[in-house]
Every structure is written in structure tokens, then in C-alpha cells.
């Protein structure tokens, strides 16, 4: 008899034999640099809560107040009954932080990308996308009816060659600001120059740049001293900001257009006021306490130096420091050995990164201490060499 579950079972078996089967880790504590996993205390070096704003007392207090006043759910989509003054306040705060005319909040960064790209580019248009862009950008391109042209990673000569092959066609150039698996930074001057020269929209995803790069954590534009130059500045509130939600900011025209055209914005119930309040207070904390950002940047320099001094190649100006291991099984082995020593670091493998480039993706937080980073570097050195000789 034909068993309708056969196909799924076979695929799961295949994933297991290829070391690609995934499962979730359950954390039994809040997201800080010290967590409890499986009943054990671990140093966490893989969180996106780069500025430790998830557990910040001032954020929690503000959320409690808004929860008490507005309750738990929002009761509607943004264009019906789901926009409260708390939502409007968040959008004003984002626009102020990013120094733009206006901002719009989506329910997640993923939903922002899958909503924005199909709204901006349709049939007959082109989307030029970096080969290492985040999956949500790739899915946004797939949902759009536009032609997709992938250019080599951060390679502006390749991008220009591909633009020239499509003379006169309208469209968008889209790139991560900080690449999520490699931690490197987009060539913004090159990208913006090409977009303006060829009449294309520039779109940058600030997920890992917001709160991390630029002297006051305002992101990629601040890092390059190019504020106001990107047409469509998108980001997420779920990483350094410590809350939830995606955003886009730019001109009033852009925002009005997206309010009317972005389907993932229009056809989903808005986030709760309490979540919005966490985001607003998180951004306020970044604006009020640039020293948090500076502490994170100091940690990045210290940790790279600690790793280098132990013979581990590490080079990053962002909170993401990839340590490439290569083979998937070996990366999983190193992760397991580190865990036994009290360090929780996620191994990242195909399909998130290319096959054979599995890695430990170190992510730093402003609260990591020098002792912790030295301890991590020692443990990493030991575990990499142990995994090699098994
Ligand atoms: C995390 C991430 C997203 C998705 O944001 P969420 O709010 O988690 O949905 C989008 N783009 C990039 C580059 C990311 O790293």
C-alpha cells in the first residue's frame, strides 16, 4: 500500500545521514550572556540581542505600563483597527533614530522583505541581489514578478556589468548592510553610486547593522558617513533593539506607497502594543546610551584579537564573527565539545551557508566580559583541534 508519509520519512533520514537534520534548543532562561540550557549554565555567544536590551529594566517597565493600559492584542490589521498611538510612536521614534521623513513597521523583518520587494518591483523590472543576501530577501525576490539578477558578493564591478546588460530597465539593487553569516559590510559608496547613476532604487537591510555599526549605532550609512543616501532603508527590531518587528524608513512617498502596496503589511494583524513599546524603549536606550554600542564595538576588537592570538582566523567589525570549520559533521562536533565546556555557540550549515563552509557563528553582546572572551578563545582552540583528530 502506498504510504503517504514515506516521502517525508525518507527525506528526514537523508537529512540525518548528511548531518543536516535540525532541531530546536530550549532555553530555560532569558536571553543574556549567561543562559540555562538543558539544566546547565552556559556562556551564550550566539545571540542577536547584541546590546542586551531584552532584559533591560527600563524596557520591561515601559512594556508593563503599556500592557496594563492597552492589553495584549492589537485587534486588527494596521489599516483597519490595529494602529494605536503606541504604534505611531514607534514609527516616529524609528524615523528620528534613522533621521528619515517617515518609517513603517512590519510584524517581522522577514515580512518586511517579502512585502517591500514585490511592492517596489514587478513585471518587466529587475531586482539586483547580492549572492549572500538573507533568505527573506531571496523570498521577497521570488514573490515579486520582477526578473532576479544575482551579482557576486559585494562585487560592484560585477554588479555594474549586469546592470549594463539590461539598459534602461527599472528596478532595485538590494543588499544586506551587514551580511548575516559572514559579518562583513556592504560596499555602500559603490552600491549607492551605481543605483543613482543607472536610476535604480537602492535598498539596504540593516538587520545586523542597527545598534552595531556607526559611532552611535545608527548603522551602515553612519559607518560610511553617508546619512540619507539609501532610498529604502529596511531593518529589524528583533536583534540589537531587543524586541520584535521589522521596519522600513525613507521618504514620505516611499512609506505612503508601501502602506498601500505591501501585502505583508496590509493583510496581517499588527503586533501588540506591548511589543511596540519594547521596540520604542529599546531604540530610545540606544539613542540615550551610545556607550552600549561603544562597549559592543570594543568587545568585537578584543574578541578578534583574542582569537587571532590563539591561531584562530577571525576578522570582523561587526558583532558577527564567523569561525569557518568546513565539513558539516565537524562543525557539529565542535559545537558539542564547546557545550560540554560551558560555551553555547550555534553551528551554521547548509542550506543557510554553502555546503562545506559550515561554521561556528560567534555573536557578541555588549555584556560579554574580557574573561569570558578569553575563556571562549581557549575553549575554541582546544575543541577545534580535538574535532580534527577524531
Ligand atoms: C534576521 C534577519 C531578517 C529577519 O528579521 P526578523 O525580524 O527576524 O524576521 C532579515 N534580514 C536579515 C539580514 C536578517 O539577519
Coordinates of C-alpha atoms and ligand atoms in Angstrom, one line a residue:
X1 CA 0.0 0.0 0.0
X2 CA 1.1 3.5 -0.8
X3 CA 2.1 5.2 2.5
X4 CA 1.6 8.9 2.2
X5 CA 4.3 9.6 4.9
X6 CA 7.1 7.7 3.0
X7 CA 8.4 10.8 1.2
X8 CA 8.8 12.8 4.4
X9 CA 10.3 10.0 6.3
X10 CA 12.9 9.3 3.6
X11 CA 13.8 13.0 3.4
X12 CA 14.3 13.2 7.2
X13 CA 16.5 10.1 7.0
X14 CA 18.6 11.7 4.3
X15 CA 18.9 14.9 6.3
X16 CA 20.1 12.9 9.3
X17 CA 22.7 10.9 7.3
X18 CA 24.0 14.2 5.8
X19 CA 24.3 15.9 9.2
X20 CA 21.7 18.4 8.1
X21 CA 18.8 17.5 10.4
X22 CA 17.8 20.4 12.6
X23 CA 16.1 20.6 15.9
X24 CA 15.4 23.4 18.4
X25 CA 17.3 24.1 21.6
X26 CA 15.1 25.0 24.5
X27 CA 16.5 27.8 26.7
X28 CA 15.3 27.9 30.3
X29 CA 16.3 31.5 31.0
X30 CA 16.1 34.9 29.5
X31 CA 18.4 36.0 26.7
X32 CA 21.6 37.3 28.3
X33 CA 25.2 36.3 28.0
X34 CA 24.6 33.7 30.7
X35 CA 21.9 31.2 30.0
X36 CA 20.5 27.9 31.2
X37 CA 20.2 25.1 28.6
X38 CA 19.3 21.5 29.5
X39 CA 19.6 22.4 33.2
X40 CA 23.2 23.7 32.7
X41 CA 24.6 27.1 32.9
X42 CA 26.3 28.2 29.6
X43 CA 28.1 31.3 28.3
X44 CA 26.0 32.3 25.3
X45 CA 28.0 33.5 22.3
X46 CA 25.2 33.3 19.6
X47 CA 22.5 35.7 20.5
X48 CA 21.4 38.5 18.2
X49 CA 20.5 40.6 21.3
X50 CA 23.7 42.4 20.8
X51 CA 23.0 45.3 23.2
X52 CA 21.3 43.3 26.0
X53 CA 18.1 45.2 25.6
X54 CA 15.8 42.1 26.0
X55 CA 16.2 42.2 29.8
X56 CA 16.8 45.9 30.3
X57 CA 14.8 47.0 33.4
X58 CA 13.7 50.3 31.8
X59 CA 12.3 48.4 28.8
X60 CA 10.4 45.9 30.9
X61 CA 8.9 48.8 33.0
X62 CA 7.7 50.6 29.9
X63 CA 6.2 47.4 28.5
X64 CA 4.4 46.7 31.8
X65 CA 2.9 50.1 31.7
X66 CA 1.7 49.8 28.1
X67 CA 0.4 46.2 28.7
X68 CA -1.6 47.5 31.6
X69 CA -3.1 50.3 29.6
X70 CA -3.6 48.7 26.2
X71 CA -3.9 45.0 26.9
X72 CA -2.4 42.1 25.0
X73 CA -3.6 42.0 21.4
X74 CA -4.0 44.8 18.8
X75 CA -7.3 43.6 17.4
X76 CA -6.8 44.3 13.8
X77 CA -4.6 44.9 10.8
X78 CA -2.8 48.2 10.6
X79 CA -5.2 49.6 8.0
X80 CA -8.3 48.6 10.0
X81 CA -8.3 48.8 13.8
X82 CA -4.8 47.7 14.6
X83 CA -2.9 51.0 14.8
X84 CA -2.7 52.5 18.3
X85 CA -0.9 55.6 19.4
X86 CA 1.8 53.2 20.6
X87 CA 2.4 52.0 17.0
X88 CA 2.6 55.6 15.7
X89 CA 5.0 56.5 18.5
X90 CA 7.3 53.6 17.4
X91 CA 7.3 54.7 13.8
X92 CA 8.1 58.3 14.8
X93 CA 11.0 57.0 17.0
X94 CA 12.5 54.9 14.2
X95 CA 12.3 57.9 11.8
X96 CA 14.0 60.0 14.4
X97 CA 16.7 57.4 15.1
X98 CA 17.4 56.8 11.4
X99 CA 17.0 60.5 10.5
X100 CA 14.3 59.9 7.8
X101 CA 11.0 61.6 6.9
X102 CA 9.0 58.5 7.9
X103 CA 9.1 54.9 8.9
X104 CA 6.7 51.9 8.7
X105 CA 6.7 48.8 11.0
X106 CA 6.0 45.3 9.7
X107 CA 5.4 42.3 12.0
X108 CA 8.9 40.8 11.4
X109 CA 12.0 41.7 9.3
X110 CA 11.1 38.6 7.2
X111 CA 7.7 40.0 6.5
X112 CA 9.2 43.4 5.7
X113 CA 11.4 42.0 3.0
X114 CA 8.7 39.8 1.4
X115 CA 6.4 42.8 1.4
X116 CA 8.7 45.6 0.2
X117 CA 10.4 43.9 -2.7
X118 CA 7.2 42.8 -4.6
X119 CA 5.7 46.3 -4.0
X120 CA 8.8 48.0 -5.5
X121 CA 9.5 45.8 -8.5
X122 CA 7.1 44.0 -10.7
X123 CA 6.8 42.5 -14.2
X124 CA 9.4 44.0 -16.6
X125 CA 11.6 45.3 -13.7
X126 CA 14.8 43.8 -12.3
X127 CA 16.0 43.1 -8.8
X128 CA 19.8 43.0 -8.5
X129 CA 20.6 41.0 -5.4
X130 CA 23.9 40.1 -3.7
X131 CA 24.5 36.3 -3.7
X132 CA 24.9 36.3 0.1
X133 CA 21.7 38.2 0.9
X134 CA 19.4 36.9 3.7
X135 CA 16.7 34.3 2.9
X136 CA 14.0 36.9 3.5
X137 CA 15.3 39.0 0.6
X138 CA 15.6 35.9 -1.6
X139 CA 11.9 35.1 -0.8
X140 CA 10.9 38.7 -1.4
X141 CA 12.5 38.4 -4.9
X142 CA 10.7 35.2 -5.5
X143 CA 7.4 36.7 -4.6
X144 CA 8.0 39.6 -6.9
X145 CA 7.2 39.2 -10.6
X146 CA 10.4 41.0 -11.4
X147 CA 13.4 39.4 -13.1
X148 CA 16.1 38.4 -10.5
X149 CA 19.8 39.1 -11.2
X150 CA 22.3 37.8 -8.7
X151 CA 25.7 39.5 -8.5
X152 CA 28.8 38.3 -6.9
X153 CA 29.2 39.0 -3.2
X154 CA 29.9 42.7 -2.7
X155 CA 31.4 42.9 -6.2
X156 CA 30.5 46.3 -7.7
X157 CA 32.2 45.6 -11.0
X158 CA 30.1 42.5 -11.5
X159 CA 27.0 44.4 -10.5
X160 CA 27.7 47.2 -13.0
X161 CA 28.4 44.7 -15.8
X162 CA 25.0 43.1 -15.1
X163 CA 23.2 46.5 -14.9
X164 CA 24.7 47.4 -18.3
X165 CA 23.4 44.2 -19.8
X166 CA 19.8 45.5 -19.1
X167 CA 19.9 49.0 -20.4
X168 CA 17.0 51.3 -19.5
X169 CA 15.2 48.8 -17.2
X170 CA 13.9 50.0 -13.9
X171 CA 14.4 48.2 -10.7
X172 CA 16.1 47.8 -7.3
X173 CA 19.6 47.0 -6.0
X174 CA 19.2 45.2 -2.7
X175 CA 21.9 44.1 -0.2
X176 CA 22.4 43.2 3.4
X177 CA 24.1 46.1 5.2
X178 CA 26.0 43.7 7.4
X179 CA 25.9 40.1 6.0
X180 CA 24.3 37.8 8.4
X181 CA 26.5 34.8 8.2
X182 CA 29.9 36.4 7.3
X183 CA 29.6 39.6 9.3
X184 CA 31.2 41.8 6.6
X185 CA 29.8 45.2 5.5
X186 CA 28.3 46.2 2.1
X187 CA 30.3 48.5 -0.2
X188 CA 27.7 51.2 0.3
X189 CA 29.5 54.0 -1.6
X190 CA 29.8 51.7 -4.6
X191 CA 26.2 50.5 -4.5
X192 CA 24.6 53.9 -4.0
X193 CA 26.7 55.4 -6.8
X194 CA 25.6 52.7 -9.2
X195 CA 21.9 53.0 -8.1
X196 CA 21.9 56.7 -8.7
X197 CA 23.9 56.6 -12.0
X198 CA 21.5 54.0 -13.5
X199 CA 18.2 55.3 -12.0
X200 CA 17.7 52.3 -9.8
X201 CA 16.4 52.2 -6.2
X202 CA 18.9 51.3 -3.5
X203 CA 17.7 49.1 -0.7
X204 CA 19.7 48.1 2.3
X205 CA 18.8 45.5 5.0
X206 CA 20.0 46.9 8.4
X207 CA 19.2 43.8 10.5
X208 CA 22.7 43.3 11.9
X209 CA 23.9 46.9 11.4
X210 CA 21.3 48.8 13.5
X211 CA 22.7 49.3 17.0
X212 CA 26.1 47.7 16.0
X213 CA 28.0 49.9 13.5
X214 CA 28.4 53.6 13.2
X215 CA 29.6 55.6 16.2
X216 CA 26.2 55.9 17.7
X217 CA 24.8 52.6 16.3
X218 CA 22.7 54.2 13.5
X219 CA 24.0 51.6 11.0
X220 CA 25.6 51.3 7.6
X221 CA 25.0 54.9 6.5
X222 CA 26.6 56.3 9.7
X223 CA 29.5 53.9 9.4
X224 CA 30.3 55.4 5.9
X225 CA 29.3 59.0 6.8
X226 CA 26.6 58.7 4.1
X227 CA 23.5 59.5 6.0
X228 CA 20.3 59.9 3.9
X229 CA 21.8 58.3 0.8
X230 CA 19.9 55.0 0.7
X231 CA 16.5 55.1 -0.8
X232 CA 14.9 52.2 1.1
X233 CA 16.4 51.5 4.5
X234 CA 15.0 48.4 6.0
X235 CA 15.8 46.7 9.3
X236 CA 14.6 44.6 12.2
X237 CA 13.7 45.4 15.8
X238 CA 14.4 41.8 16.8
X239 CA 18.2 42.0 17.0
X240 CA 20.1 44.8 18.8
X241 CA 16.9 46.6 19.6
X242 CA 15.8 43.6 21.6
X243 CA 12.2 43.4 20.7
X244 CA 10.2 42.2 17.6
X245 CA 9.1 43.6 14.3
X246 CA 10.6 44.8 11.0
X247 CA 10.8 48.3 9.7
X248 CA 11.5 50.4 6.7
X249 CA 12.2 54.1 6.6
X250 CA 12.8 56.7 3.9
X251 CA 10.8 59.4 2.2
X252 CA 7.1 60.1 2.9
X253 CA 6.4 59.0 -0.7
X254 CA 8.1 55.6 -0.1
X255 CA 6.1 55.0 3.1
X256 CA 2.8 56.0 1.7
X257 CA 3.4 53.8 -1.3
X258 CA 4.3 50.8 0.9
X259 CA 1.2 51.4 3.1
X260 CA -0.9 51.0 0.0
X261 CA 1.0 48.2 -1.7
X262 CA 2.9 45.9 0.6
X263 CA 0.7 42.9 1.1
X264 CA 2.5 41.5 4.2
X265 CA 1.8 44.9 5.8
X266 CA -1.8 45.1 4.7
X267 CA -3.0 41.5 5.3
X268 CA -1.8 40.7 8.8
X269 CA -2.8 41.7 12.3
X270 CA -0.4 44.2 13.7
X271 CA 1.9 43.4 16.6
X272 CA 0.6 44.1 20.1
X273 CA 1.1 47.5 21.7
X274 CA 3.3 45.9 24.4
X275 CA 5.7 44.6 21.7
X276 CA 5.7 48.0 20.1
X277 CA 6.5 49.6 23.4
X278 CA 9.5 47.3 23.9
X279 CA 10.8 48.4 20.5
X280 CA 10.3 52.1 21.2
X281 CA 12.1 51.9 24.5
X282 CA 14.9 49.8 23.0
X283 CA 15.6 52.4 20.4
X284 CA 15.4 55.2 23.0
X285 CA 18.0 53.3 25.1
X286 CA 20.4 53.2 22.0
X287 CA 19.9 56.9 21.5
X288 CA 20.4 57.7 25.2
X289 CA 23.3 55.3 25.8
X290 CA 25.7 55.3 22.8
X291 CA 28.2 53.8 25.3
X292 CA 26.4 50.5 25.0
X293 CA 27.2 50.5 21.3
X294 CA 30.8 51.5 22.0
X295 CA 31.2 48.7 24.6
X296 CA 30.0 46.2 21.9
X297 CA 32.5 47.6 19.4
X298 CA 35.2 47.3 22.0
X299 CA 34.3 43.7 22.6
X300 CA 34.4 43.0 18.9
X301 CA 38.0 44.3 18.7
X302 CA 39.0 42.4 21.8
X303 CA 37.5 39.1 20.8
X304 CA 39.0 39.1 17.3
X305 CA 42.4 39.8 18.9
X306 CA 41.9 37.0 21.5
X307 CA 41.1 34.5 18.7
X308 CA 43.9 35.6 16.5
X309 CA 46.5 35.3 19.3
X310 CA 45.4 31.7 19.6
X311 CA 45.9 31.0 15.9
X312 CA 42.2 31.2 15.0
X313 CA 41.4 33.3 12.0
X314 CA 38.8 35.9 13.0
X315 CA 38.2 39.3 11.3
X316 CA 35.1 41.4 11.8
X317 CA 34.0 44.9 12.5
X318 CA 30.5 43.7 13.4
X319 CA 29.0 41.6 16.2
X320 CA 29.1 38.5 13.9
X321 CA 32.4 36.7 13.8
X322 CA 32.4 33.5 11.7
X323 CA 34.9 30.8 12.5
X324 CA 34.8 28.6 9.4
X325 CA 35.2 24.8 10.1
X326 CA 34.2 23.4 6.7
X327 CA 32.6 20.0 6.9
X328 CA 29.1 19.9 8.5
X329 CA 29.7 17.0 10.8
X330 CA 32.9 18.5 12.2
X331 CA 31.2 21.8 12.9
X332 CA 28.5 20.0 14.8
X333 CA 31.2 18.2 16.7
X334 CA 33.0 21.4 17.7
X335 CA 29.7 22.9 18.9
X336 CA 29.1 19.8 21.1
X337 CA 32.6 19.9 22.6
X338 CA 32.2 23.6 23.3
X339 CA 28.9 23.0 25.0
X340 CA 30.5 20.4 27.3
X341 CA 32.9 23.2 28.3
X342 CA 30.0 25.6 29.0
X343 CA 30.0 27.7 25.8
X344 CA 26.9 27.8 23.7
X345 CA 27.7 28.7 20.1
X346 CA 25.5 27.8 17.1
X347 CA 27.0 25.9 14.3
X348 CA 25.6 27.1 10.9
X349 CA 25.4 24.8 7.9
X350 CA 23.8 24.2 4.6
X351 CA 21.3 25.5 3.4
X352 CA 21.9 28.6 5.5
X353 CA 25.5 28.7 4.2
X354 CA 27.1 27.0 1.2
X355 CA 27.9 23.2 1.6
X356 CA 31.3 22.6 3.0
X357 CA 31.5 26.0 4.6
X358 CA 29.9 25.1 7.9
X359 CA 30.9 27.5 10.7
X360 CA 30.6 28.5 14.2
X361 CA 28.8 31.8 14.1
X362 CA 30.1 33.8 17.1
X363 CA 27.9 36.7 18.1
X364 CA 29.0 39.2 20.7
X365 CA 27.0 41.1 23.2
X366 CA 27.8 44.3 25.0
X367 CA 27.7 42.4 28.3
X368 CA 30.4 39.9 27.5
X369 CA 33.5 40.3 29.7
X370 CA 37.1 40.0 28.7
X371 CA 37.4 36.9 30.9
X372 CA 34.5 35.3 29.0
X373 CA 36.0 36.1 25.6
X374 CA 39.4 34.8 26.7
X375 CA 37.8 31.6 28.0
X376 CA 35.9 31.2 24.8
X377 CA 39.1 31.6 22.7
X378 CA 40.9 29.0 24.8
X379 CA 38.0 26.6 24.6
X380 CA 37.6 27.1 20.8
X381 CA 41.2 26.4 20.2
X382 CA 41.0 23.2 22.2
X383 CA 37.8 22.0 20.6
X384 CA 38.8 22.7 17.0
X385 CA 41.9 20.6 17.4
X386 CA 40.0 17.8 19.3
X387 CA 37.4 17.6 16.5
X388 CA 40.2 17.4 13.9
X389 CA 41.8 14.3 15.3
X390 CA 38.6 12.2 15.9
Ligands
LIG1 C1 17.2 38.3 10.9 C2 17.2 38.9 9.6 C3 16.0 39.2 9.0 C4 14.7 38.8 9.5 O1 14.3 39.6 10.6 P1 13.2 39.0 11.6 O2 12.7 40.2 12.4 O3 14.0 38.0 12.5 O4 12.2 38.3 10.8 C5 16.1 39.9 7.8 N1 17.2 40.2 7.2 C6 18.4 39.9 7.8 C7 19.7 40.3 7.1 C8 18.4 39.2 9.0 O5 19.6 38.9 9.5

